[in-house]
């Protein structure tokens, strides 16, 4: 019997959907509240959820099809949340200081999104063949943006970060998969950003 897409709704993917929801809310808060802190905090929450979603999914009994679907869903969610959402937030909150910077920003933003999608496609093809990541993971890029949003960045800064993270994502830099203390440290980075953005939101002079 032929399956429909709805057959793949499964509780094992709940944390992946939570990551996607946090990314969507980052865009909503940027538009409605014009808040760097709210958007940055939600990006950090999304990265934290993405760090935990695989471990959460493995708590459930799944057939091979469901496992493969979970991997694909995770990459698609990352493409939206860490590839597209930061650019949309920047588009909503930034006012380029000159026409030249506007053109540079558009080019850098396109390069960043293309790099993120290429990085994720590469990971889907090769992730099982290596004990380390090749290139900067998109989740790390999400935390970089959450960190940058603490400063209400200028257009020039965002162009530099867009280009820098885009290059890093498609580079040959080997990055060990976080395990043990490394994983705790990565999660701690996300939690620290959540706290800092919450404080900045309560005290705008800090953000």
mmCIF file of C-alpha atoms in Angstrom:
data_model
loop_
_atom_site.group_PDB
_atom_site.id
_atom_site.type_symbol
_atom_site.label_atom_id
_atom_site.label_comp_id
_atom_site.label_asym_id
_atom_site.label_seq_id
_atom_site.Cartn_x
_atom_site.Cartn_y
_atom_site.Cartn_z
ATOM 1 C CA UNK A 1 0.000 0.000 0.000
ATOM 2 C CA UNK A 2 1.389 3.400 -0.987
ATOM 3 C CA UNK A 3 2.223 5.723 1.913
ATOM 4 C CA UNK A 4 1.481 9.430 2.105
ATOM 5 C CA UNK A 5 3.743 12.026 3.685
ATOM 6 C CA UNK A 6 1.461 12.127 6.727
ATOM 7 C CA UNK A 7 2.518 8.553 7.534
ATOM 8 C CA UNK A 8 5.914 9.957 8.563
ATOM 9 C CA UNK A 9 4.638 12.166 11.359
ATOM 10 C CA UNK A 10 6.293 10.449 14.310
ATOM 11 C CA UNK A 11 6.998 11.510 17.904
ATOM 12 C CA UNK A 12 10.698 10.797 17.383
ATOM 13 C CA UNK A 13 10.882 13.947 15.233
ATOM 14 C CA UNK A 14 9.330 16.250 17.845
ATOM 15 C CA UNK A 15 12.598 17.971 18.793
ATOM 16 C CA UNK A 16 13.445 18.581 15.123
ATOM 17 C CA UNK A 17 10.058 20.257 14.707
ATOM 18 C CA UNK A 18 10.761 22.283 17.870
ATOM 19 C CA UNK A 19 13.994 23.519 16.291
ATOM 20 C CA UNK A 20 12.056 24.541 13.178
ATOM 21 C CA UNK A 21 9.407 26.301 15.290
ATOM 22 C CA UNK A 22 12.070 28.294 17.130
ATOM 23 C CA UNK A 23 13.479 29.401 13.777
ATOM 24 C CA UNK A 24 10.040 30.502 12.585
ATOM 25 C CA UNK A 25 9.482 32.441 15.807
ATOM 26 C CA UNK A 26 12.850 34.163 15.328
ATOM 27 C CA UNK A 27 11.486 35.602 12.080
ATOM 28 C CA UNK A 28 8.151 36.529 13.679
ATOM 29 C CA UNK A 29 9.794 38.363 16.586
ATOM 30 C CA UNK A 30 12.153 40.180 14.239
ATOM 31 C CA UNK A 31 9.182 41.415 12.214
ATOM 32 C CA UNK A 32 6.736 42.143 15.028
ATOM 33 C CA UNK A 33 9.065 43.282 17.830
ATOM 34 C CA UNK A 34 12.136 44.350 15.820
ATOM 35 C CA UNK A 35 14.158 42.584 18.489
ATOM 36 C CA UNK A 36 17.708 41.327 17.943
ATOM 37 C CA UNK A 37 17.610 39.678 21.362
ATOM 38 C CA UNK A 38 14.420 37.699 20.790
ATOM 39 C CA UNK A 39 15.600 36.501 17.376
ATOM 40 C CA UNK A 40 19.065 35.649 18.697
ATOM 41 C CA UNK A 41 17.709 33.786 21.699
ATOM 42 C CA UNK A 42 15.371 31.743 19.530
ATOM 43 C CA UNK A 43 18.239 30.865 17.178
ATOM 44 C CA UNK A 44 20.201 29.625 20.196
ATOM 45 C CA UNK A 45 17.186 27.564 21.293
ATOM 46 C CA UNK A 46 16.931 26.114 17.799
ATOM 47 C CA UNK A 47 20.620 25.145 17.841
ATOM 48 C CA UNK A 48 20.214 23.514 21.255
ATOM 49 C CA UNK A 49 17.226 21.510 19.991
ATOM 50 C CA UNK A 50 19.168 20.487 16.883
ATOM 51 C CA UNK A 51 22.005 19.241 19.092
ATOM 52 C CA UNK A 52 19.612 16.995 21.007
ATOM 53 C CA UNK A 53 17.176 15.845 18.317
ATOM 54 C CA UNK A 54 19.160 12.810 17.173
ATOM 55 C CA UNK A 55 19.575 11.520 20.715
ATOM 56 C CA UNK A 56 15.884 12.089 21.368
ATOM 57 C CA UNK A 57 14.899 10.242 18.184
ATOM 58 C CA UNK A 58 16.960 7.203 19.180
ATOM 59 C CA UNK A 59 14.782 6.775 22.262
ATOM 60 C CA UNK A 60 12.012 5.510 19.958
ATOM 61 C CA UNK A 61 11.729 2.252 18.086
ATOM 62 C CA UNK A 62 11.790 3.112 14.379
ATOM 63 C CA UNK A 63 12.027 1.097 11.192
ATOM 64 C CA UNK A 64 14.723 1.818 8.591
ATOM 65 C CA UNK A 65 12.410 4.061 6.583
ATOM 66 C CA UNK A 66 11.589 6.193 9.616
ATOM 67 C CA UNK A 67 15.272 6.518 10.496
ATOM 68 C CA UNK A 68 16.160 7.654 6.975
ATOM 69 C CA UNK A 69 13.262 10.095 7.006
ATOM 70 C CA UNK A 70 14.477 11.542 10.312
ATOM 71 C CA UNK A 71 17.912 12.227 8.817
ATOM 72 C CA UNK A 72 16.404 13.959 5.773
ATOM 73 C CA UNK A 73 13.993 15.966 7.921
ATOM 74 C CA UNK A 74 16.839 17.144 10.148
ATOM 75 C CA UNK A 75 18.796 18.455 7.153
ATOM 76 C CA UNK A 76 15.742 20.218 5.724
ATOM 77 C CA UNK A 77 15.022 21.849 9.087
ATOM 78 C CA UNK A 78 18.663 22.962 9.349
ATOM 79 C CA UNK A 79 18.492 24.444 5.849
ATOM 80 C CA UNK A 80 15.542 26.589 6.889
ATOM 81 C CA UNK A 81 16.605 27.464 10.433
ATOM 82 C CA UNK A 82 20.343 28.025 10.037
ATOM 83 C CA UNK A 83 20.524 28.699 6.302
ATOM 84 C CA UNK A 84 17.545 30.948 5.625
ATOM 85 C CA UNK A 85 16.297 32.296 8.968
ATOM 86 C CA UNK A 86 19.421 34.360 9.848
ATOM 87 C CA UNK A 87 19.242 36.053 6.439
ATOM 88 C CA UNK A 88 15.524 36.809 6.820
ATOM 89 C CA UNK A 89 16.097 38.237 10.307
ATOM 90 C CA UNK A 90 18.896 40.427 8.957
ATOM 91 C CA UNK A 91 16.684 41.546 6.082
ATOM 92 C CA UNK A 92 13.991 42.602 8.564
ATOM 93 C CA UNK A 93 16.246 44.368 11.071
ATOM 94 C CA UNK A 94 19.096 45.851 9.022
ATOM 95 C CA UNK A 95 19.058 49.174 7.199
ATOM 96 C CA UNK A 96 22.085 49.248 4.854
ATOM 97 C CA UNK A 97 23.941 52.545 5.173
ATOM 98 C CA UNK A 98 24.534 52.990 1.420
ATOM 99 C CA UNK A 99 23.473 51.520 -1.952
ATOM 100 C CA UNK A 100 26.886 49.882 -2.284
ATOM 101 C CA UNK A 101 26.537 48.132 1.063
ATOM 102 C CA UNK A 102 23.035 47.016 0.087
ATOM 103 C CA UNK A 103 24.376 45.326 -3.049
ATOM 104 C CA UNK A 104 27.246 43.773 -1.082
ATOM 105 C CA UNK A 105 24.818 42.508 1.552
ATOM 106 C CA UNK A 106 22.518 40.884 -1.021
ATOM 107 C CA UNK A 107 25.468 39.138 -2.667
ATOM 108 C CA UNK A 108 26.864 37.969 0.671
ATOM 109 C CA UNK A 109 23.451 36.743 1.830
ATOM 110 C CA UNK A 110 22.965 34.719 -1.356
ATOM 111 C CA UNK A 111 26.448 33.238 -0.993
ATOM 112 C CA UNK A 112 25.715 32.277 2.616
ATOM 113 C CA UNK A 113 22.421 30.533 1.802
ATOM 114 C CA UNK A 114 23.952 28.656 -1.147
ATOM 115 C CA UNK A 115 26.887 27.584 1.038
ATOM 116 C CA UNK A 116 24.566 26.355 3.797
ATOM 117 C CA UNK A 117 22.496 24.269 1.370
ATOM 118 C CA UNK A 118 25.628 22.899 -0.310
ATOM 119 C CA UNK A 119 27.120 22.035 3.084
ATOM 120 C CA UNK A 120 23.988 20.129 4.093
ATOM 121 C CA UNK A 121 23.784 18.282 0.773
ATOM 122 C CA UNK A 122 27.441 17.282 1.141
ATOM 123 C CA UNK A 123 26.815 16.105 4.700
ATOM 124 C CA UNK A 124 23.885 13.937 3.608
ATOM 125 C CA UNK A 125 26.128 12.212 1.062
ATOM 126 C CA UNK A 126 29.226 11.734 3.207
ATOM 127 C CA UNK A 127 28.356 12.011 6.911
ATOM 128 C CA UNK A 128 28.609 8.258 7.511
ATOM 129 C CA UNK A 129 32.113 8.057 6.062
ATOM 130 C CA UNK A 130 33.952 10.184 8.601
ATOM 131 C CA UNK A 131 34.359 10.514 12.342
ATOM 132 C CA UNK A 132 34.521 14.301 11.967
ATOM 133 C CA UNK A 133 32.658 17.032 10.153
ATOM 134 C CA UNK A 134 34.166 18.558 7.014
ATOM 135 C CA UNK A 135 33.478 22.273 7.033
ATOM 136 C CA UNK A 136 31.614 24.323 9.616
ATOM 137 C CA UNK A 137 28.291 22.672 10.594
ATOM 138 C CA UNK A 138 25.253 24.841 9.942
ATOM 139 C CA UNK A 139 24.250 24.500 13.601
ATOM 140 C CA UNK A 140 27.507 26.193 14.599
ATOM 141 C CA UNK A 141 26.772 28.924 12.058
ATOM 142 C CA UNK A 142 23.431 29.400 13.818
ATOM 143 C CA UNK A 143 25.200 29.970 17.134
ATOM 144 C CA UNK A 144 27.613 32.363 15.439
ATOM 145 C CA UNK A 145 24.617 34.410 14.308
ATOM 146 C CA UNK A 146 23.053 34.238 17.751
ATOM 147 C CA UNK A 147 26.331 35.619 19.138
ATOM 148 C CA UNK A 148 26.472 38.371 16.505
ATOM 149 C CA UNK A 149 22.884 39.400 17.274
ATOM 150 C CA UNK A 150 23.978 40.340 20.805
ATOM 151 C CA UNK A 151 25.612 43.431 19.280
ATOM 152 C CA UNK A 152 22.870 44.715 16.913
ATOM 153 C CA UNK A 153 25.441 44.481 14.092
ATOM 154 C CA UNK A 154 26.119 46.952 11.302
ATOM 155 C CA UNK A 155 25.696 46.033 7.640
ATOM 156 C CA UNK A 156 29.462 45.806 7.145
ATOM 157 C CA UNK A 157 29.809 43.359 10.038
ATOM 158 C CA UNK A 158 27.008 41.156 8.734
ATOM 159 C CA UNK A 159 28.556 41.088 5.251
ATOM 160 C CA UNK A 160 31.842 39.916 6.780
ATOM 161 C CA UNK A 161 30.115 37.228 8.866
ATOM 162 C CA UNK A 162 27.980 36.046 5.944
ATOM 163 C CA UNK A 163 31.044 35.612 3.757
ATOM 164 C CA UNK A 164 33.217 34.153 6.523
ATOM 165 C CA UNK A 165 30.708 31.550 7.684
ATOM 166 C CA UNK A 166 29.784 30.739 4.082
ATOM 167 C CA UNK A 167 33.412 29.994 3.242
ATOM 168 C CA UNK A 168 33.857 27.990 6.454
ATOM 169 C CA UNK A 169 30.817 25.812 5.728
ATOM 170 C CA UNK A 170 32.149 24.657 2.349
ATOM 171 C CA UNK A 171 35.809 24.479 3.370
ATOM 172 C CA UNK A 172 37.864 21.331 3.992
ATOM 173 C CA UNK A 173 38.381 22.209 7.652
ATOM 174 C CA UNK A 174 37.991 19.008 9.732
ATOM 175 C CA UNK A 175 35.896 19.572 12.850
ATOM 176 C CA UNK A 176 35.585 16.716 15.386
ATOM 177 C CA UNK A 177 32.052 15.688 16.239
ATOM 178 C CA UNK A 178 31.289 17.011 19.734
ATOM 179 C CA UNK A 179 31.187 14.215 22.293
ATOM 180 C CA UNK A 180 31.446 14.128 26.053
ATOM 181 C CA UNK A 181 32.792 17.434 27.357
ATOM 182 C CA UNK A 182 32.797 18.853 23.828
ATOM 183 C CA UNK A 183 29.067 18.252 23.538
ATOM 184 C CA UNK A 184 28.486 19.753 26.984
ATOM 185 C CA UNK A 185 30.523 22.791 25.964
ATOM 186 C CA UNK A 186 28.553 23.235 22.749
ATOM 187 C CA UNK A 187 25.263 22.969 24.626
ATOM 188 C CA UNK A 188 26.628 25.377 27.219
ATOM 189 C CA UNK A 189 27.370 27.918 24.484
ATOM 190 C CA UNK A 190 23.726 27.773 23.384
ATOM 191 C CA UNK A 191 22.438 28.050 26.971
ATOM 192 C CA UNK A 192 24.766 30.990 27.691
ATOM 193 C CA UNK A 193 23.457 32.776 24.606
ATOM 194 C CA UNK A 194 19.881 32.158 25.736
ATOM 195 C CA UNK A 195 20.686 33.766 29.090
ATOM 196 C CA UNK A 196 22.530 36.726 27.549
ATOM 197 C CA UNK A 197 19.733 37.416 25.079
ATOM 198 C CA UNK A 198 17.151 37.189 27.871
ATOM 199 C CA UNK A 199 19.136 39.740 29.893
ATOM 200 C CA UNK A 200 19.565 41.986 26.856
ATOM 201 C CA UNK A 201 15.830 41.799 26.211
ATOM 202 C CA UNK A 202 15.044 42.886 29.778
ATOM 203 C CA UNK A 203 17.720 45.597 29.748
ATOM 204 C CA UNK A 204 17.898 47.036 26.209
ATOM 205 C CA UNK A 205 21.053 48.994 27.023
ATOM 206 C CA UNK A 206 22.893 45.644 27.171
ATOM 207 C CA UNK A 207 21.822 44.599 23.661
#
